[in-house]
CSV table of C-alpha atoms and ligand atoms in Angstrom, one decimal:
chain,number,residue,atom,x,y,z
W,129,MET,CA,0.0,0.3,-0.1
W,130,SER,CA,1.4,3.5,-0.9
W,131,LEU,CA,1.5,5.8,1.9
W,132,PRO,CA,1.5,9.8,0.9
W,133,THR,CA,5.2,11.2,0.1
W,134,GLN,CA,4.6,14.3,1.7
W,135,VAL,CA,2.6,15.7,5.0
W,136,SER,CA,1.8,19.0,5.9
W,137,ILE,CA,1.6,19.7,9.6
W,138,VAL,CA,-0.6,22.5,11.4
W,139,ASP,CA,1.1,23.0,14.8
W,140,VAL,CA,-1.9,24.3,17.1
W,141,GLY,CA,0.2,24.4,20.2
W,142,PRO,CA,0.2,27.7,20.4
W,143,ARG,CA,-4.2,27.7,20.5
W,144,ASP,CA,-5.4,24.2,21.2
W,145,GLY,CA,-2.3,23.8,23.5
W,146,LEU,CA,-2.2,26.8,25.6
W,147,GLN,CA,-6.2,27.2,25.7
W,148,ASN,CA,-5.8,24.6,28.2
W,149,GLU,CA,-3.4,25.8,30.6
W,150,LYS,CA,-4.5,27.2,34.0
W,151,GLN,CA,-1.6,29.4,34.2
W,152,LEU,CA,-1.6,32.4,31.9
W,153,VAL,CA,1.3,32.3,29.5
W,154,SER,CA,2.5,35.8,28.7
W,155,VAL,CA,2.4,37.5,25.0
W,156,ASP,CA,6.4,37.0,24.6
W,157,ASP,CA,6.2,33.6,25.5
W,158,LYS,CA,3.6,32.9,22.8
W,159,ALA,CA,5.2,35.2,20.4
W,160,ARG,CA,8.3,33.4,20.9
W,161,LEU,CA,6.9,29.6,20.8
W,162,VAL,CA,5.2,30.9,17.4
W,163,HIS,CA,9.2,31.8,16.4
W,164,LEU,CA,10.9,28.5,17.6
W,165,LEU,CA,8.2,26.7,15.3
W,166,HIS,CA,9.2,28.9,12.4
W,167,GLU,CA,12.7,27.8,13.0
W,168,ALA,CA,11.8,24.3,13.4
W,169,GLY,CA,10.2,24.6,9.6
W,170,LEU,CA,6.5,24.7,10.7
W,171,LYS,CA,4.8,26.3,7.4
W,172,GLU,CA,1.3,26.5,9.2
W,173,ILE,CA,0.6,27.5,12.8
W,174,GLU,CA,-2.7,27.8,14.5
W,175,VAL,CA,-1.8,31.4,16.7
W,176,THR,CA,-5.1,32.0,18.9
W,177,SER,CA,-8.5,32.0,19.3
W,178,PHE,CA,-11.0,35.0,19.1
W,179,VAL,CA,-13.5,34.1,21.7
W,180,SER,CA,-15.2,35.1,24.6
W,181,PRO,CA,-12.6,36.1,27.3
W,182,LYS,CA,-15.1,35.0,29.7
W,183,TRP,CA,-15.1,31.6,28.5
W,184,VAL,CA,-11.6,31.2,27.6
W,185,PRO,CA,-9.5,33.6,29.5
W,186,GLN,CA,-6.1,32.1,28.1
W,187,MET,CA,-6.7,33.6,24.9
W,188,GLY,CA,-8.0,36.7,26.2
W,189,ASP,CA,-4.6,38.4,24.6
W,190,ASN,CA,-5.3,37.2,20.9
W,191,ALA,CA,-5.1,40.3,19.3
W,192,ALA,CA,-1.5,41.2,21.0
W,193,VAL,CA,0.0,37.7,20.4
W,194,MET,CA,-0.9,38.2,16.5
W,195,ALA,CA,0.7,41.6,16.8
W,196,ALA,CA,3.9,40.4,18.7
W,197,ILE,CA,4.7,37.8,15.8
W,198,GLU,CA,7.9,38.1,13.4
W,199,ARG,CA,6.1,37.3,10.4
W,200,ARG,CA,7.1,35.2,7.6
W,201,ALA,CA,5.7,35.5,4.0
W,202,ASP,CA,5.9,31.5,3.8
W,203,VAL,CA,4.3,30.6,7.0
W,204,ARG,CA,0.5,30.5,7.0
W,205,TYR,CA,-1.2,32.2,10.6
W,206,SER,CA,-4.8,30.6,11.4
W,207,VAL,CA,-7.0,31.5,14.2
W,208,LEU,CA,-10.6,30.5,15.3
W,209,THR,CA,-13.4,32.4,15.0
W,210,PRO,CA,-17.0,31.3,16.1
W,211,ASN,CA,-19.1,34.1,15.5
W,212,MET,CA,-18.9,37.5,13.3
W,213,LYS,CA,-17.7,39.6,16.5
W,214,GLY,CA,-14.6,37.0,16.6
W,215,PHE,CA,-13.9,37.5,12.6
W,216,GLU,CA,-14.1,41.5,12.9
W,217,ALA,CA,-11.4,41.2,15.7
W,218,ALA,CA,-9.5,38.2,13.8
W,219,LEU,CA,-9.5,40.8,10.6
W,220,ALA,CA,-8.0,43.2,12.3
W,221,THR,CA,-5.0,41.4,13.0
W,222,ALA,CA,-4.6,39.7,9.2
W,223,PRO,CA,-4.6,36.0,9.8
W,224,GLN,CA,-3.8,34.1,6.1
W,225,GLU,CA,-6.6,31.5,7.5
W,226,ILE,CA,-9.6,31.6,9.7
W,227,VAL,CA,-11.1,28.6,11.6
W,228,VAL,CA,-14.9,27.8,12.5
W,229,PHE,CA,-15.5,25.1,14.6
W,230,ALA,CA,-18.4,23.2,15.2
W,231,ALA,CA,-19.2,19.7,16.6
W,232,ALA,CA,-20.5,16.4,15.3
W,233,SER,CA,-22.7,16.2,19.1
W,234,GLU,CA,-25.3,18.5,19.6
W,235,ALA,CA,-24.3,18.0,23.6
W,236,PHE,CA,-21.0,19.5,22.6
W,237,SER,CA,-22.0,22.1,20.5
W,238,GLN,CA,-24.0,23.6,23.5
W,239,LYS,CA,-21.3,23.1,25.8
W,240,ASN,CA,-18.8,24.5,23.8
W,241,ILE,CA,-20.1,27.5,21.8
W,242,ASN,CA,-23.2,27.8,23.7
W,243,CYS,CA,-25.7,27.0,20.6
W,244,SER,CA,-27.2,24.2,18.6
W,245,ILE,CA,-25.1,22.6,15.5
W,246,ALA,CA,-27.8,24.1,13.4
W,247,GLU,CA,-27.4,27.6,14.9
W,248,SER,CA,-23.4,27.2,14.8
W,249,ILE,CA,-24.0,26.6,10.8
W,250,GLU,CA,-26.0,29.6,10.8
W,251,ARG,CA,-23.5,31.8,12.6
W,252,PHE,CA,-20.5,30.6,10.5
W,253,ALA,CA,-22.6,31.4,6.9
W,254,PRO,CA,-21.7,35.4,7.0
W,255,VAL,CA,-18.1,34.6,8.4
W,256,VAL,CA,-17.5,32.3,5.9
W,257,GLN,CA,-18.3,35.0,3.0
W,258,ALA,CA,-16.7,37.8,5.0
W,259,ALA,CA,-13.4,35.7,5.0
W,260,HIS,CA,-13.9,34.7,1.7
W,261,ALA,CA,-14.2,38.8,0.3
W,262,ALA,CA,-11.3,39.2,2.9
W,263,GLY,CA,-9.5,36.7,0.7
W,264,MET,CA,-8.9,34.3,3.3
W,265,ARG,CA,-8.8,30.5,3.5
W,266,VAL,CA,-11.7,29.1,5.7
W,267,ARG,CA,-11.0,25.9,7.9
W,268,ALA,CA,-13.5,24.4,9.7
W,269,ALA,CA,-12.6,21.8,12.5
W,270,LEU,CA,-15.3,19.4,13.8
W,271,SER,CA,-15.3,18.1,17.1
W,272,CYS,CA,-16.6,14.9,18.5
W,273,CYS,CA,-16.2,12.8,15.1
W,274,LEU,CA,-15.2,9.7,17.0
W,275,GLY,CA,-17.2,10.3,20.5
W,276,CYS,CA,-18.4,12.8,22.7
W,277,PRO,CA,-17.9,13.5,26.5
W,278,TYR,CA,-21.3,14.4,27.2
W,279,GLN,CA,-23.4,12.1,24.9
W,280,GLY,CA,-21.2,8.9,24.7
W,281,GLU,CA,-20.8,7.4,20.8
W,282,VAL,CA,-21.1,9.6,17.7
W,283,THR,CA,-22.0,7.7,14.3
W,284,PRO,CA,-20.3,8.3,11.0
W,285,ASP,CA,-23.8,9.4,9.6
W,286,GLU,CA,-23.8,12.3,12.3
W,287,VAL,CA,-20.9,13.2,11.4
W,288,GLU,CA,-21.3,13.3,8.0
W,289,ARG,CA,-24.6,15.3,8.4
W,290,VAL,CA,-22.6,18.1,9.8
W,291,VAL,CA,-19.4,17.8,7.4
W,292,LYS,CA,-22.2,18.3,4.1
W,293,LEU,CA,-23.8,21.2,6.6
W,294,LEU,CA,-20.0,22.8,6.5
W,295,LYS,CA,-19.6,22.1,2.8
W,296,ASP,CA,-23.2,23.6,2.2
W,297,VAL,CA,-21.7,26.9,4.0
W,298,GLY,CA,-18.5,27.2,1.7
W,299,VAL,CA,-15.7,26.2,4.2
W,300,ASP,CA,-12.5,25.5,2.1
W,301,HIS,CA,-11.5,22.7,4.5
W,302,MET,CA,-12.8,19.9,6.9
W,303,SER,CA,-10.7,19.0,9.9
W,304,ILE,CA,-12.1,15.7,11.5
W,305,ALA,CA,-11.2,16.0,15.4
W,306,ASP,CA,-11.0,13.2,17.9
W,307,THR,CA,-11.5,15.5,20.7
W,308,ILE,CA,-11.4,13.1,23.3
W,309,GLY,CA,-8.7,10.8,21.7
W,310,VAL,CA,-11.4,7.6,21.9
W,311,GLY,CA,-10.8,6.7,18.0
W,312,THR,CA,-9.4,3.5,17.1
W,313,PRO,CA,-7.8,2.9,13.5
W,314,ARG,CA,-10.8,1.4,11.5
W,315,ARG,CA,-13.3,3.9,13.3
W,316,THR,CA,-11.4,6.7,12.1
W,317,GLN,CA,-11.0,5.5,8.4
W,318,ALA,CA,-15.0,5.0,8.0
W,319,VAL,CA,-15.1,8.5,9.3
W,320,MET,CA,-12.9,10.2,7.2
W,321,GLU,CA,-14.4,8.3,4.3
W,322,ARG,CA,-17.7,10.0,5.2
W,323,ALA,CA,-15.4,13.7,5.0
W,324,LEU,CA,-13.7,12.5,1.7
W,325,ARG,CA,-17.4,11.8,0.1
W,326,HIS,CA,-17.9,15.8,0.5
W,327,PHE,CA,-14.4,17.1,0.4
W,328,PRO,CA,-11.1,16.5,-1.8
W,329,LEU,CA,-8.5,14.6,-0.3
W,330,HIS,CA,-6.0,17.7,0.1
W,331,GLU,CA,-8.6,19.5,1.7
W,332,VAL,CA,-9.1,16.9,4.6
W,333,SER,CA,-7.2,16.7,7.8
W,334,GLY,CA,-6.7,14.9,11.0
W,335,HIS,CA,-6.9,16.4,14.3
W,336,PHE,CA,-6.1,13.9,17.0
W,337,HIS,CA,-6.0,13.7,20.8
W,338,ASP,CA,-3.8,11.1,22.4
W,339,THR,CA,-5.8,10.5,25.4
W,340,TYR,CA,-6.1,6.7,24.9
W,341,GLY,CA,-2.7,6.6,23.0
W,342,GLN,CA,-4.3,6.3,19.9
W,343,SER,CA,-3.2,9.1,17.8
W,344,LEU,CA,-0.1,8.0,15.9
W,345,ALA,CA,-2.3,4.6,15.1
W,346,ASN,CA,-5.4,6.8,13.5
W,347,ILE,CA,-2.6,8.9,11.5
W,348,TYR,CA,-1.3,6.0,10.2
W,349,ALA,CA,-4.6,4.7,9.0
W,350,SER,CA,-5.7,8.1,7.7
W,351,LEU,CA,-2.3,7.9,6.0
W,352,GLU,CA,-3.7,4.7,4.6
W,353,LEU,CA,-6.5,6.4,2.9
W,354,GLY,CA,-4.3,8.9,1.0
W,355,ILE,CA,-4.7,12.0,4.2
W,356,HIS,CA,-1.8,13.8,4.3
W,357,ARG,CA,-2.7,16.8,6.4
W,358,PHE,CA,-2.5,16.6,10.3
W,359,ASP,CA,-2.9,18.8,13.3
W,360,ALA,CA,-0.4,18.2,16.0
W,361,SER,CA,0.7,20.1,19.1
W,362,VAL,CA,4.2,21.0,19.9
W,363,SER,CA,5.4,18.9,23.3
W,364,GLY,CA,1.8,17.4,23.2
W,365,LEU,CA,0.1,20.3,24.6
W,366,GLY,CA,-3.6,20.8,25.0
W,367,GLY,CA,-6.8,19.6,25.4
W,368,CYS,CA,-10.1,21.5,25.5
W,369,PRO,CA,-11.6,23.4,28.5
W,370,TYR,CA,-15.0,21.8,27.7
W,371,ALA,CA,-13.8,18.1,27.4
W,372,LYS,CA,-13.1,17.0,30.8
W,373,GLY,CA,-10.1,14.8,31.0
W,374,ALA,CA,-9.2,15.4,27.2
W,375,THR,CA,-5.2,15.3,27.4
W,376,GLY,CA,-3.1,16.8,24.8
W,377,ASN,CA,-3.2,16.8,20.9
W,378,VAL,CA,-0.9,14.0,19.7
W,379,ALA,CA,2.8,15.9,20.0
W,380,THR,CA,4.2,17.2,17.0
W,381,GLU,CA,7.6,15.6,17.7
W,382,ASP,CA,6.0,11.8,18.0
W,383,VAL,CA,4.5,12.6,14.5
W,384,VAL,CA,7.7,14.0,13.0
W,385,PHE,CA,9.5,10.6,13.9
W,386,MET,CA,7.2,8.7,12.8
W,387,LEU,CA,7.0,10.3,9.4
W,388,ASP,CA,10.9,10.7,9.4
W,389,GLY,CA,10.8,6.9,9.7
W,390,LEU,CA,8.2,6.1,6.9
W,391,GLY,CA,10.2,8.4,4.5
W,392,ILE,CA,7.4,10.9,4.2
W,393,GLU,CA,8.6,14.8,3.9
W,394,THR,CA,7.6,17.1,6.2
W,395,GLY,CA,9.8,19.9,6.2
W,396,ILE,CA,10.4,19.9,9.9
W,397,GLU,CA,13.7,19.6,11.6
W,398,LEU,CA,13.0,17.2,14.7
W,399,ASP,CA,15.9,18.7,16.9
W,400,LYS,CA,14.5,22.3,16.7
W,401,LEU,CA,11.2,21.0,17.1
W,402,VAL,CA,12.4,19.6,20.3
W,403,ASP,CA,13.8,22.9,21.2
W,404,ALA,CA,10.7,24.6,20.7
W,405,GLY,CA,8.8,22.0,22.8
W,406,VAL,CA,11.6,22.2,25.7
W,407,PHE,CA,10.9,25.5,26.1
W,408,ILE,CA,7.4,25.8,26.2
W,409,SER,CA,7.5,23.2,28.9
W,410,GLY,CA,10.0,25.0,30.4
W,411,VAL,CA,7.5,28.1,30.6
W,412,LEU,CA,4.9,25.9,32.2
W,413,GLY,CA,6.8,24.4,34.7
W,414,ARG,CA,7.3,20.7,33.7
W,415,SER,CA,9.1,18.6,30.9
W,416,PRO,CA,7.4,17.5,27.2
W,417,VAL,CA,4.9,15.3,27.1
W,418,SER,CA,5.9,13.7,23.9
W,419,ARG,CA,7.7,10.4,24.2
W,420,VAL,CA,10.0,11.5,21.4
W,421,ALA,CA,11.0,14.7,22.9
W,422,ARG,CA,12.2,12.6,26.3
W,423,ALA,CA,13.9,10.1,24.2
W,424,LEU,CA,15.9,12.6,22.2
W,425,LEU,CA,16.6,14.9,25.4
W,426,ALA,CA,17.6,11.6,27.1
W,427,LYS,CA,20.2,11.0,24.6
W,428,ARG,CA,21.4,14.8,24.3
W,429,GLY,CA,22.1,14.0,28.2
R,204,HMG,P1,-22.3,33.4,24.1
R,204,HMG,O1,-22.1,33.7,25.8
R,204,HMG,O2,-23.5,32.4,23.9
R,204,HMG,O3,-22.3,34.6,23.0
R,204,HMG,O4,-21.0,32.8,23.9
R,204,HMG,P2,-23.1,35.9,23.4
R,204,HMG,O5,-23.2,36.4,21.6
R,204,HMG,O6,-24.3,35.7,23.9
R,204,HMG,O7,-22.1,37.1,23.9
R,204,HMG,C1,-21.9,36.8,25.5
R,204,HMG,C2,-20.8,38.0,25.6
R,204,HMG,O8,-19.5,37.4,25.1
R,204,HMG,C3,-21.1,39.1,25.1
R,204,HMG,O9,-20.3,40.0,26.1
R,204,HMG,C4,-20.5,39.1,24.1
R,204,HMG,O10,-19.8,40.5,23.3
R,204,HMG,C5,-19.2,38.3,24.1
R,204,HMG,P3,-20.5,41.0,27.0
R,204,HMG,O11,-21.9,41.6,26.6
R,204,HMG,O12,-21.7,39.7,27.9
R,204,HMG,O13,-19.6,41.8,27.9
R,204,HMG,N1,-18.7,37.8,23.0
R,204,HMG,C6,-17.3,37.5,22.5
R,204,HMG,N2,-16.4,38.3,23.0
R,204,HMG,C7,-14.9,38.1,22.1
R,204,HMG,N3,-15.2,37.7,21.0
R,204,HMG,C8,-16.4,36.8,20.5
R,204,HMG,C9,-17.4,36.9,21.0
R,204,HMG,N4,-18.7,36.4,20.7
R,204,HMG,C10,-19.4,37.1,21.8
R,204,HMG,N5,-16.3,36.3,19.5
R,204,HMG,C11,-19.3,32.1,22.5
R,204,HMG,C12,-20.6,32.2,22.5
R,204,HMG,C13,-18.9,31.3,21.0
R,204,HMG,C14,-18.6,33.6,22.2
R,204,HMG,C15,-18.6,31.4,23.6
R,204,HMG,O14,-19.2,30.1,23.8
R,204,HMG,C16,-17.1,31.2,23.6
R,204,HMG,O15,-16.3,32.1,23.5
R,204,HMG,N6,-16.8,29.7,23.8
R,204,HMG,C17,-15.5,29.2,23.8
R,204,HMG,C18,-15.3,28.2,23.0
R,204,HMG,C19,-14.1,27.6,23.0
R,204,HMG,O16,-12.8,28.5,22.4
R,204,HMG,N7,-13.6,26.5,23.0
R,204,HMG,C20,-12.5,26.0,22.6
R,204,HMG,C21,-11.9,25.9,21.0
R,204,HMG,S1,-12.6,24.7,20.2
R,204,HMG,C22,-11.7,23.3,20.7
R,204,HMG,O17,-10.7,23.4,21.2
R,204,HMG,C23,-11.6,21.9,19.6
R,204,HMG,C24,-10.8,21.9,18.7
R,204,HMG,O18,-9.6,21.9,18.9
R,204,HMG,C25,-11.2,20.7,17.7
R,204,HMG,C26,-11.1,19.4,18.5
R,204,HMG,O19,-10.2,19.0,19.3
R,204,HMG,O20,-12.2,19.0,18.8
R,204,HMG,C27,-10.8,23.2,17.2
R,205,MG,MG1,-8.4,20.3,20.2
């Protein structure tokens, strides 16, 4: 079976990772993390979210972080925008891509963005239009595609229904998220196949959390389908404030190590990525969660 020869990775650590930390991280440290990710060769970075600071105080410095980044022309910076208010604030900071985020489960939609799935789609329609008018790409992130912390099982039919609604409002890209990390490889493929009915291969990606240790297996299963875009989070930072017990995203270091071993090109330099992880883990007062980072650091001595 032939796997893709190249994979692109969006590092979502600055957003998905840091949104979930108890302690507030300074604007300077967030900007430094983004710069270290540039150094490591990341070409797509999810920087922050324009959500309510009452809901997610960790992202309350969104505009300041966007202003503090020394941008590179070959890097795409993305931000989350749940509604027009968030979009307008984001627009002023000139990201290249915005992310609208919905859920495949009704219960999670209510907890995360305080509205039903249908209402969320209605809110996204003008956001997608305005983003396209401003020349920005729109990625959609769909939570709970493999299980929901409130509802439990989520079927591929439920996922496909929302994928189609997002397609109908015109999003460019579909990111299938396993918010609580319960997915296993064949289930993951079944769900990915539903997304691929509505979006081309290069516009479908996987966003896996490693809560049950399945994320690399799920990435491999996605590669088998030809999927070649994944979200990952440096040092395995992350979780979701509205998904209790959800641990970090799959660590970018772990994904790059596996892809290097498979001979798949990412453009990312593992050693420099480990440095980025060491930096942000130091800010947070812990060691990197990534197994690969730990192993390489032990070798460094
Ligand atoms: P709401 O309370 O229903 O909104 O929140 P509202 O329209 O009634 O407004 C209430 C207040 O919020 C008002 O302020 C608004 O101005 C303000 P007040 O009058 O009370 O002072 N407000 C905003 N402020 C800043 N930016 C905005 C904004 N919108 C309204 N954009 C809302 C609705 C969506 C805003 C809220 O529920 C929210 O912010 N939720 C946060 C959700 C979130 O960030 N979750 C984590 C990210 S998703 C994720 O991690 C999953 C993902 O990684 C994939 C995966 O793994 O599953 C993507
Ligand atoms: Mg996430």
